[in-house]
Amino acid sequence: MTSIRDTIAAIATGPAPGAIGIVRLSGPDALRVAGTLFRGSRFDPRTAKSHRIYHGVIHDPRTGEALDEALLLLFRRPRSYTGEDVVEFSCHGGPYVLSSVLSATIAAGARHAEPGEFTYRAFLNGRMDLAQAEAVADLIQARSAGALRAALRQRDGCLSARIASLRTTLLGAHATLEASLEYDAEDDAPDTDAAAAALRSVMADIEALLRTVKLGRVLRSGYRIAIVGRPNVGKSTLLNALAGRDRAIVASTPGTTRDIVEETVSLGGLPVTLIDTAGLRRPRGEVEQVGIERALDATARADAVLVVFDAARRWTQADRRVFEAASDRCAAIVWNKSDLVPPSLVERLASRYPSPTRSTPVFLVSAVTGTGIPALEEALVHHISRDSDSPDVDVVVHERHAEALDLAKRALLSALDHLEAAEEPVLAADDVREAADALATVVGATTNEDIVREVFRRFCVGK
């Protein structure tokens, strides 16, 4: 980021035309710049009150030409988003109008804001910590109710407060261990057993947070379902049926799909990426070999798997191998091509599936006619909601947080090993300090500048 002594400006609303658009200013000269552009009967930048709305007209300072009739909303420091003086112009939402107003602010002495610079200044000015700042971007990018709830809790400081409490406990344990180094036999010895108990309690809480990492990844990146099966069982047709359009190439020739085909759809309001994979069989050529390898890799990385069989063909050992490769994350077993099967065979198919647990749902569908697709979609929505619904608990959404928590856990394990082995407390104290410092990086208390810059680099301009 460039100098925070500058006054910055940016369009804070999306690029599409709309009824209203906002141009935002922040910095020490925000009011002066606003006074240069804005003419309102009751607006004086020297006496204007904070958290008030003023009506007027924005003029180009270079020509005096009226650019737009607008509202000015003023937030004086420190009671603003950035902790600085902030001015927001609510204009008509046409792209040309907004770019003209932004150009006028630059001509009056502001500069273009960098991506995330408003939130970066809020972080530097103590309006939020780093975890809360990351949650602002998560709010903007949330694609499901669970993601929204997780982002709101993090923005409101729930995770930060929890991390702060754990860190306080660690610092107390560290002080106890440090004191034991200077223990005088005539004095009461510091209670290192209590310190060890505190470390175990903190580690249990860290482990509970780490158990939410998978859920956090799903909330942040979306849910991924791989469609797997032997060649020509109708995987591509099934993807097209679930997507509602012809996304994957369909042909009667086995082995048509040679590469990964992905399509993101909405199932029950949740963003889900469906992954069509190459048919799993003994490869016939180098290209198909690569396709199968990619299919296996996509299956390993997916959150769930749909295993597809051909209802019109005899069950084979190859089918069994496909199922066994994906059974641990099988969301549903799909017998496709039901339009080619007599109704009398439906119950027989449902009873012969190879699931080790009867809880795995089985569906007889026709991806061509659509029979059974609604029931399959409903089951998938239930499965995904169970995996991705964020309850009112703290969820570790960012890999950066997970790495810090894992580092803290490993340091605490080392500290407890030293204490249980009755070794010098100084070794345990060093480990505890390392764990406390790792937790501090989550909220940015001890995070280096490169990491901070990387966090804000993914923000949009104007936020």
Coordinates of C-alpha atoms in Angstrom, one line a residue:
M1 CA 0.0 0.0 0.0
T2 CA 1.1 3.6 -0.6
S3 CA 1.1 6.4 2.0
I4 CA -1.8 6.4 4.4
R5 CA -1.3 10.2 4.6
D6 CA -3.0 10.5 1.2
T7 CA -6.7 11.0 0.7
I8 CA -8.1 8.2 -1.4
A9 CA -11.1 7.9 -3.5
A10 CA -12.9 5.0 -5.3
I11 CA -16.2 3.9 -6.7
A12 CA -17.6 1.7 -3.9
T13 CA -20.5 0.1 -5.9
G14 CA -20.4 -2.5 -8.6
P15 CA -19.6 -1.8 -12.3
A16 CA -23.1 -2.5 -13.6
P17 CA -25.5 0.4 -14.1
G18 CA -27.9 0.9 -11.2
A19 CA -30.2 3.4 -9.6
I20 CA -27.6 4.6 -7.1
G21 CA -23.8 4.5 -7.1
I22 CA -21.4 5.5 -4.4
V23 CA -18.1 7.3 -4.6
R24 CA -16.1 7.1 -1.4
L25 CA -13.4 9.4 0.0
S26 CA -11.2 8.8 3.1
G27 CA -8.2 10.6 4.5
P28 CA -7.1 13.9 6.1
D29 CA -8.3 16.0 3.2
A30 CA -11.6 14.2 2.5
L31 CA -13.6 17.2 3.7
R32 CA -11.6 19.7 1.8
V33 CA -11.9 17.7 -1.4
A34 CA -15.7 17.3 -0.8
G35 CA -16.0 21.0 -0.3
T36 CA -14.3 21.7 -3.6
L37 CA -16.8 19.6 -5.5
F38 CA -20.0 19.7 -3.6
R39 CA -22.4 22.7 -3.4
G40 CA -25.2 22.4 -1.0
S41 CA -27.3 25.0 0.8
R42 CA -26.5 23.7 4.2
F43 CA -23.1 22.1 3.6
D44 CA -19.9 23.8 5.0
P45 CA -16.9 21.4 5.3
R46 CA -15.7 23.3 8.3
T47 CA -18.9 22.9 10.4
A48 CA -20.7 20.0 8.8
K49 CA -21.8 17.4 11.4
S50 CA -20.8 13.8 11.3
H51 CA -23.3 11.1 10.4
R52 CA -25.5 13.6 8.5
I53 CA -26.8 13.6 5.0
Y54 CA -26.5 16.8 2.8
H55 CA -28.2 17.4 -0.5
G56 CA -26.5 19.3 -3.3
V57 CA -24.8 19.2 -6.7
I58 CA -21.4 17.9 -7.6
H59 CA -19.3 20.1 -9.9
D60 CA -16.1 19.4 -11.8
P61 CA -13.4 21.6 -10.1
R62 CA -11.6 22.0 -13.5
T63 CA -14.6 23.4 -15.5
G64 CA -17.3 24.2 -12.9
E65 CA -19.6 22.0 -14.9
A66 CA -22.4 20.3 -12.9
L67 CA -21.9 16.5 -12.9
D68 CA -24.8 15.2 -10.8
E69 CA -27.3 15.9 -8.2
A70 CA -26.3 13.9 -5.2
L71 CA -26.4 13.2 -1.5
L72 CA -23.3 13.6 0.7
L73 CA -22.9 11.5 3.8
L74 CA -20.2 12.5 6.2
F75 CA -18.4 10.4 8.9
R76 CA -15.9 12.4 10.9
R77 CA -12.9 10.5 12.4
P78 CA -12.6 8.4 14.4
R79 CA -16.3 7.3 14.1
S80 CA -16.0 6.0 10.6
Y81 CA -15.2 2.8 8.8
T82 CA -11.6 3.7 8.3
G83 CA -11.1 5.7 11.4
E84 CA -10.4 8.7 9.2
D85 CA -12.7 11.4 7.8
V86 CA -14.9 9.7 5.3
V87 CA -17.2 11.2 2.7
E88 CA -19.6 9.2 0.5
F89 CA -21.3 10.7 -2.5
S90 CA -24.6 8.9 -3.4
C91 CA -25.0 9.6 -7.1
H92 CA -27.0 8.2 -9.9
G93 CA -25.6 4.8 -10.7
G94 CA -24.5 5.1 -14.3
P95 CA -20.9 4.2 -15.0
Y96 CA -20.2 7.4 -16.8
V97 CA -21.6 9.5 -14.0
L98 CA -19.6 7.7 -11.3
S99 CA -16.4 7.8 -13.3
S100 CA -16.9 11.5 -13.9
V101 CA -17.4 12.1 -10.1
L102 CA -14.4 10.0 -9.3
S103 CA -12.3 11.9 -11.8
A104 CA -13.4 15.1 -10.2
T105 CA -12.2 13.9 -6.8
I106 CA -8.8 13.1 -8.2
A107 CA -8.6 16.5 -9.8
A108 CA -9.4 18.1 -6.4
G109 CA -6.5 16.3 -4.7
A110 CA -7.4 12.8 -3.9
R111 CA -5.8 9.7 -5.4
H112 CA -7.2 6.4 -6.7
A113 CA -7.5 3.9 -3.8
E114 CA -5.8 0.6 -4.1
P115 CA -7.7 -2.7 -3.7
G116 CA -8.8 -3.1 -0.1
E117 CA -7.2 0.2 1.0
F118 CA -10.2 1.4 2.9
T119 CA -10.3 -1.7 5.0
Y120 CA -6.5 -1.7 5.3
R121 CA -6.7 1.8 6.9
A122 CA -9.5 0.5 9.2
F123 CA -7.0 -2.2 10.3
L124 CA -4.1 0.2 10.8
N125 CA -6.3 2.6 12.7
G126 CA -7.6 -0.1 15.1
R127 CA -11.1 -0.2 13.8
M128 CA -10.8 -4.0 13.3
D129 CA -8.2 -6.7 13.6
L130 CA -6.9 -8.7 10.7
A131 CA -9.3 -11.6 11.1
Q132 CA -12.2 -9.1 11.1
A133 CA -10.8 -7.5 8.0
E134 CA -10.7 -10.8 6.2
A135 CA -14.3 -11.4 7.1
V136 CA -15.3 -8.2 5.3
A137 CA -14.1 -9.8 2.0
D138 CA -15.8 -13.0 3.0
L139 CA -19.1 -11.2 3.4
I140 CA -18.8 -9.8 -0.1
Q141 CA -18.0 -13.2 -1.6
A142 CA -20.4 -15.3 0.5
R143 CA -22.4 -17.6 -1.7
S144 CA -24.5 -19.4 0.9
A145 CA -26.4 -18.8 4.1
G146 CA -23.7 -20.8 6.0
A147 CA -20.9 -18.7 4.5
L148 CA -22.7 -15.5 5.4
R149 CA -23.2 -16.6 9.0
A150 CA -19.6 -17.6 9.4
A151 CA -18.4 -14.3 7.9
L152 CA -20.7 -12.2 10.1
R153 CA -19.5 -14.0 13.3
Q154 CA -15.9 -13.4 12.3
R155 CA -16.5 -9.8 11.4
D156 CA -18.3 -9.2 14.7
G157 CA -15.1 -10.4 16.4
C158 CA -16.3 -13.8 17.8
L159 CA -13.2 -15.6 16.5
S160 CA -10.9 -12.8 17.5
A161 CA -12.3 -12.8 21.1
R162 CA -11.8 -16.6 21.3
I163 CA -8.2 -16.3 20.1
A164 CA -7.6 -13.4 22.5
S165 CA -8.9 -15.5 25.4
L166 CA -6.7 -18.5 24.5
R167 CA -3.7 -16.2 24.1
T168 CA -4.3 -14.6 27.5
T169 CA -4.4 -18.1 29.1
L170 CA -1.1 -19.0 27.3
L171 CA 0.6 -15.8 28.5
G172 CA -0.5 -16.5 32.1
A173 CA 1.0 -20.1 31.8
H174 CA 4.1 -18.6 30.3
A175 CA 4.5 -16.2 33.2
T176 CA 4.1 -19.1 35.7
L177 CA 6.8 -21.1 33.9
E178 CA 9.1 -18.1 33.8
A179 CA 8.6 -17.5 37.5
S180 CA 9.5 -21.1 38.2
L181 CA 12.9 -20.5 36.8
E182 CA 13.6 -18.0 39.6
Y183 CA 12.0 -20.0 42.3
D184 CA 13.5 -19.6 45.7
A185 CA 13.2 -22.6 48.0
E186 CA 12.0 -20.4 50.8
D187 CA 9.1 -19.2 48.8
D188 CA 6.0 -21.0 47.6
A189 CA 6.8 -22.7 44.3
P190 CA 4.8 -21.5 41.2
D191 CA 2.1 -24.1 40.3
T192 CA 3.5 -25.6 37.1
D193 CA 0.8 -28.3 37.3
A194 CA -1.9 -25.6 36.9
A195 CA 0.1 -24.2 34.0
A196 CA 0.1 -27.6 32.4
A197 CA -3.6 -28.0 32.9
A198 CA -4.1 -24.6 31.3
L199 CA -2.1 -25.7 28.3
R200 CA -4.2 -28.8 27.9
S201 CA -7.3 -26.7 28.0
V202 CA -6.1 -24.4 25.3
M203 CA -4.9 -27.2 23.1
A204 CA -8.4 -28.8 23.3
D205 CA -10.0 -25.6 22.2
I206 CA -7.5 -25.3 19.3
E207 CA -8.2 -28.9 18.2
A208 CA -11.9 -28.0 18.3
L209 CA -11.3 -25.1 15.9
L210 CA -9.1 -27.2 13.7
R211 CA -12.0 -29.7 13.3
T212 CA -13.9 -26.9 11.5
V213 CA -11.3 -26.4 8.8
K214 CA -13.0 -28.7 6.2
L215 CA -16.3 -26.9 6.8
G216 CA -14.5 -23.6 6.5
R217 CA -13.1 -24.6 3.1
V218 CA -16.5 -25.6 1.9
L219 CA -18.1 -22.4 3.0
R220 CA -15.3 -20.3 1.4
S221 CA -14.8 -22.2 -1.9
G222 CA -18.0 -24.0 -2.4
Y223 CA -19.0 -27.7 -2.4
R224 CA -17.6 -30.1 -5.0
I225 CA -19.2 -33.3 -6.1
A226 CA -17.4 -35.7 -8.4
I227 CA -19.5 -37.9 -10.7
V228 CA -17.7 -41.2 -11.2
G229 CA -18.4 -44.6 -12.9
R230 CA -17.4 -46.8 -15.7
P231 CA -17.5 -45.5 -19.3
N232 CA -20.8 -45.0 -20.9
V233 CA -23.0 -45.2 -17.7
G234 CA -24.3 -41.7 -18.5
K235 CA -22.2 -39.5 -16.2
S236 CA -22.1 -36.6 -18.7
T237 CA -25.8 -36.9 -19.4
L238 CA -26.4 -36.8 -15.6
L239 CA -24.2 -33.7 -15.2
N240 CA -26.2 -32.0 -18.0
A241 CA -29.5 -33.0 -16.3
L242 CA -28.4 -31.5 -13.0
A243 CA -27.0 -28.4 -14.6
G244 CA -30.1 -27.9 -16.7
R245 CA -28.1 -27.4 -19.9
D246 CA -25.8 -29.3 -22.3
R247 CA -22.5 -28.6 -20.6
A248 CA -20.7 -31.9 -21.3
I249 CA -20.4 -33.8 -24.6
V250 CA -22.6 -36.9 -24.7
A251 CA -22.0 -39.8 -27.1
S252 CA -22.7 -43.5 -27.2
T253 CA -19.1 -44.3 -27.7
P254 CA -17.4 -45.3 -24.4
G255 CA -14.6 -43.0 -23.3
T256 CA -15.9 -39.8 -24.7
T257 CA -14.9 -37.8 -21.6
R258 CA -11.1 -37.5 -21.6
D259 CA -10.7 -34.5 -19.3
I260 CA -12.4 -33.0 -16.3
V261 CA -15.6 -31.0 -17.0
E262 CA -16.9 -28.7 -14.2
E263 CA -20.1 -26.9 -13.9
T264 CA -21.3 -24.8 -10.9
V265 CA -25.0 -25.0 -10.2
S266 CA -27.3 -23.9 -7.4
L267 CA -28.8 -26.7 -5.4
G268 CA -31.2 -25.4 -2.8
G269 CA -29.5 -22.0 -2.9
L270 CA -26.1 -23.5 -2.4
P271 CA -23.2 -23.2 -4.9
V272 CA -22.2 -26.7 -6.0
T273 CA -19.5 -27.6 -8.5
L274 CA -20.3 -30.8 -10.4
I275 CA -17.3 -32.6 -11.8
D276 CA -17.7 -34.9 -14.8
T277 CA -14.9 -37.4 -14.9
A278 CA -13.4 -39.9 -17.4
G279 CA -14.9 -43.4 -17.2
L280 CA -12.9 -45.6 -14.9
R281 CA -11.6 -48.7 -16.7
R282 CA -8.3 -50.1 -18.0
P283 CA -7.0 -47.2 -20.2
R284 CA -6.8 -47.7 -23.9
G285 CA -4.2 -45.2 -25.0
E286 CA -2.1 -42.5 -23.4
V287 CA -4.8 -39.8 -23.6
E288 CA -7.3 -41.9 -21.8
Q289 CA -4.7 -42.8 -19.2
V290 CA -4.2 -39.1 -18.4
G291 CA -8.0 -38.6 -18.3
I292 CA -8.4 -41.5 -15.8
E293 CA -5.5 -40.1 -13.6
R294 CA -7.2 -36.7 -13.6
A295 CA -10.6 -38.4 -12.7
L296 CA -9.0 -40.2 -9.7
D297 CA -7.4 -37.0 -8.6
A298 CA -10.6 -35.0 -8.9
T299 CA -12.4 -37.8 -6.9
A300 CA -9.8 -37.6 -4.2
R301 CA -10.2 -33.8 -3.9
A302 CA -14.0 -33.7 -4.0
D303 CA -16.2 -33.2 -1.0
A304 CA -18.6 -35.9 -2.1
V305 CA -19.0 -38.4 -4.8
L306 CA -21.9 -39.6 -6.9
V307 CA -21.3 -43.2 -8.0
V308 CA -23.2 -44.0 -11.2
F309 CA -24.0 -47.4 -12.5
D310 CA -25.9 -48.5 -15.7
A311 CA -29.2 -49.9 -14.8
A312 CA -29.5 -51.7 -18.1
R313 CA -26.2 -53.6 -17.7
R314 CA -25.1 -56.4 -15.6
W315 CA -23.3 -55.6 -12.3
T316 CA -19.6 -56.3 -12.7
Q317 CA -16.4 -56.4 -10.6
A318 CA -15.4 -53.3 -12.4
D319 CA -18.4 -51.5 -10.9
R320 CA -17.5 -52.8 -7.5
R321 CA -14.0 -51.4 -7.9
V322 CA -15.4 -48.0 -8.8
F323 CA -17.6 -48.0 -5.8
E324 CA -14.9 -49.2 -3.4
A325 CA -12.6 -46.3 -4.6
A326 CA -15.2 -43.7 -3.6
S327 CA -17.4 -45.3 -0.9
D328 CA -15.9 -43.3 1.9
R329 CA -17.4 -40.1 0.5
C330 CA -20.3 -41.4 -1.5
A331 CA -23.3 -39.0 -1.3
A332 CA -25.6 -41.3 -3.3
I333 CA -25.6 -44.3 -5.6
V334 CA -27.3 -43.6 -8.9
W335 CA -28.6 -46.3 -11.2
N336 CA -28.9 -44.4 -14.4
K337 CA -30.9 -45.3 -17.6
S338 CA -34.0 -46.3 -15.8
D339 CA -35.9 -45.6 -19.0
L340 CA -34.3 -48.8 -20.4
V341 CA -35.3 -51.0 -17.4
P342 CA -38.6 -52.7 -16.8
P343 CA -40.4 -51.5 -13.6
S344 CA -40.1 -55.0 -12.1
L345 CA -36.4 -54.6 -11.9
V346 CA -36.5 -51.4 -9.8
E347 CA -36.6 -53.1 -6.4
R348 CA -34.0 -55.6 -7.4
L349 CA -31.6 -52.9 -8.4
A350 CA -32.2 -51.0 -5.1
S351 CA -31.5 -54.2 -3.1
R352 CA -28.3 -55.2 -4.8
Y353 CA -26.2 -52.1 -4.4
P354 CA -22.8 -52.7 -2.7
S355 CA -23.0 -50.2 0.1
P356 CA -21.4 -51.3 3.3
T357 CA -23.9 -49.0 5.1
R358 CA -27.6 -48.9 4.4
S359 CA -27.6 -45.2 5.1
T360 CA -26.2 -44.4 1.6
P361 CA -29.2 -43.4 -0.5
V362 CA -29.9 -45.2 -3.8
F363 CA -31.7 -43.6 -6.8
L364 CA -33.0 -45.0 -10.0
V365 CA -33.0 -42.2 -12.5
S366 CA -33.1 -41.4 -16.2
A367 CA -30.8 -38.5 -17.0
V368 CA -32.4 -38.5 -20.5
T369 CA -36.1 -38.2 -19.5
G370 CA -35.5 -36.5 -16.1
T371 CA -37.2 -39.3 -14.1
G372 CA -35.8 -39.4 -10.5
I373 CA -33.7 -36.2 -11.0
P374 CA -35.8 -34.1 -8.6
A375 CA -35.5 -36.7 -5.8
L376 CA -31.7 -36.9 -6.4
E377 CA -31.4 -33.2 -6.2
E378 CA -33.4 -33.1 -3.0
A379 CA -31.1 -35.7 -1.4
L380 CA -28.0 -33.8 -2.5
V381 CA -29.3 -30.6 -1.0
H382 CA -29.8 -32.4 2.3
H383 CA -26.4 -33.9 2.2
I384 CA -24.6 -30.6 1.3
S385 CA -26.6 -28.7 3.9
R386 CA -25.5 -31.2 6.6
D387 CA -21.9 -30.7 5.5
S388 CA -21.9 -27.0 4.8
D389 CA -24.4 -25.5 7.2
S390 CA -22.6 -23.2 9.6
P391 CA -24.1 -23.3 13.1
D392 CA -23.6 -20.5 15.6
V393 CA -20.0 -21.6 16.3
D394 CA -16.6 -20.2 15.2
V395 CA -15.4 -21.7 11.9
V396 CA -11.9 -21.6 10.6
V397 CA -12.4 -20.3 7.1
H398 CA -8.9 -19.3 6.1
E399 CA -5.9 -21.5 5.4
R400 CA -3.7 -18.8 7.1
H401 CA -5.7 -19.3 10.4
A402 CA -5.5 -23.1 10.1
E403 CA -1.7 -23.0 9.7
A404 CA -1.4 -20.7 12.7
L405 CA -3.6 -22.9 14.9
D406 CA -1.7 -26.0 13.8
L407 CA 1.6 -24.3 14.7
A408 CA 0.3 -23.4 18.1
K409 CA -0.9 -26.9 18.7
R410 CA 2.5 -28.4 17.8
A411 CA 4.2 -25.9 20.1
L412 CA 1.9 -26.8 23.0
L413 CA 2.4 -30.5 22.5
S414 CA 6.2 -29.9 22.7
A415 CA 5.7 -27.8 25.9
L416 CA 3.6 -30.5 27.6
D417 CA 6.2 -33.1 26.6
H418 CA 8.9 -31.0 28.4
L419 CA 6.7 -30.6 31.5
E420 CA 5.7 -34.3 31.7
A421 CA 9.4 -35.3 31.3
A422 CA 10.3 -33.0 34.2
E423 CA 12.7 -31.1 32.0
E424 CA 13.8 -27.6 32.5
P425 CA 10.7 -25.3 32.4
V426 CA 12.6 -22.9 30.2
L427 CA 12.1 -25.2 27.3
A428 CA 8.4 -25.4 27.9
A429 CA 8.2 -21.6 28.4
D430 CA 9.8 -21.1 25.0
D431 CA 7.2 -23.4 23.4
V432 CA 4.3 -21.6 25.1
R433 CA 5.6 -18.3 23.9
E434 CA 5.8 -19.7 20.3
A435 CA 2.2 -20.9 20.6
A436 CA 1.0 -17.5 21.8
D437 CA 2.8 -15.8 19.0
A438 CA 1.2 -18.1 16.5
L439 CA -2.2 -17.3 17.8
A440 CA -1.4 -13.6 17.6
T441 CA -0.9 -13.9 13.8
V442 CA -4.5 -14.8 13.3
V443 CA -5.7 -11.3 14.4
G444 CA -2.6 -9.6 13.0
A445 CA -1.0 -8.6 16.3
T446 CA 2.4 -10.0 15.3
T447 CA 1.9 -10.6 11.5
N448 CA 4.5 -9.3 9.2
E449 CA 3.8 -6.7 6.6
D450 CA 4.0 -9.0 3.6
I451 CA 1.2 -11.2 5.0
V452 CA -0.9 -8.2 5.7
R453 CA -0.5 -6.9 2.2
E454 CA -1.4 -10.3 0.8
V455 CA -4.6 -10.3 2.8
F456 CA -5.8 -7.0 1.4
R457 CA -4.6 -7.7 -2.1
R458 CA -7.7 -9.9 -2.7
F459 CA -10.1 -7.1 -1.8
C460 CA -12.0 -5.2 -4.5
V461 CA -11.3 -1.5 -5.1
G462 CA -13.6 0.7 -3.0
K463 CA -13.7 -1.7 0.0

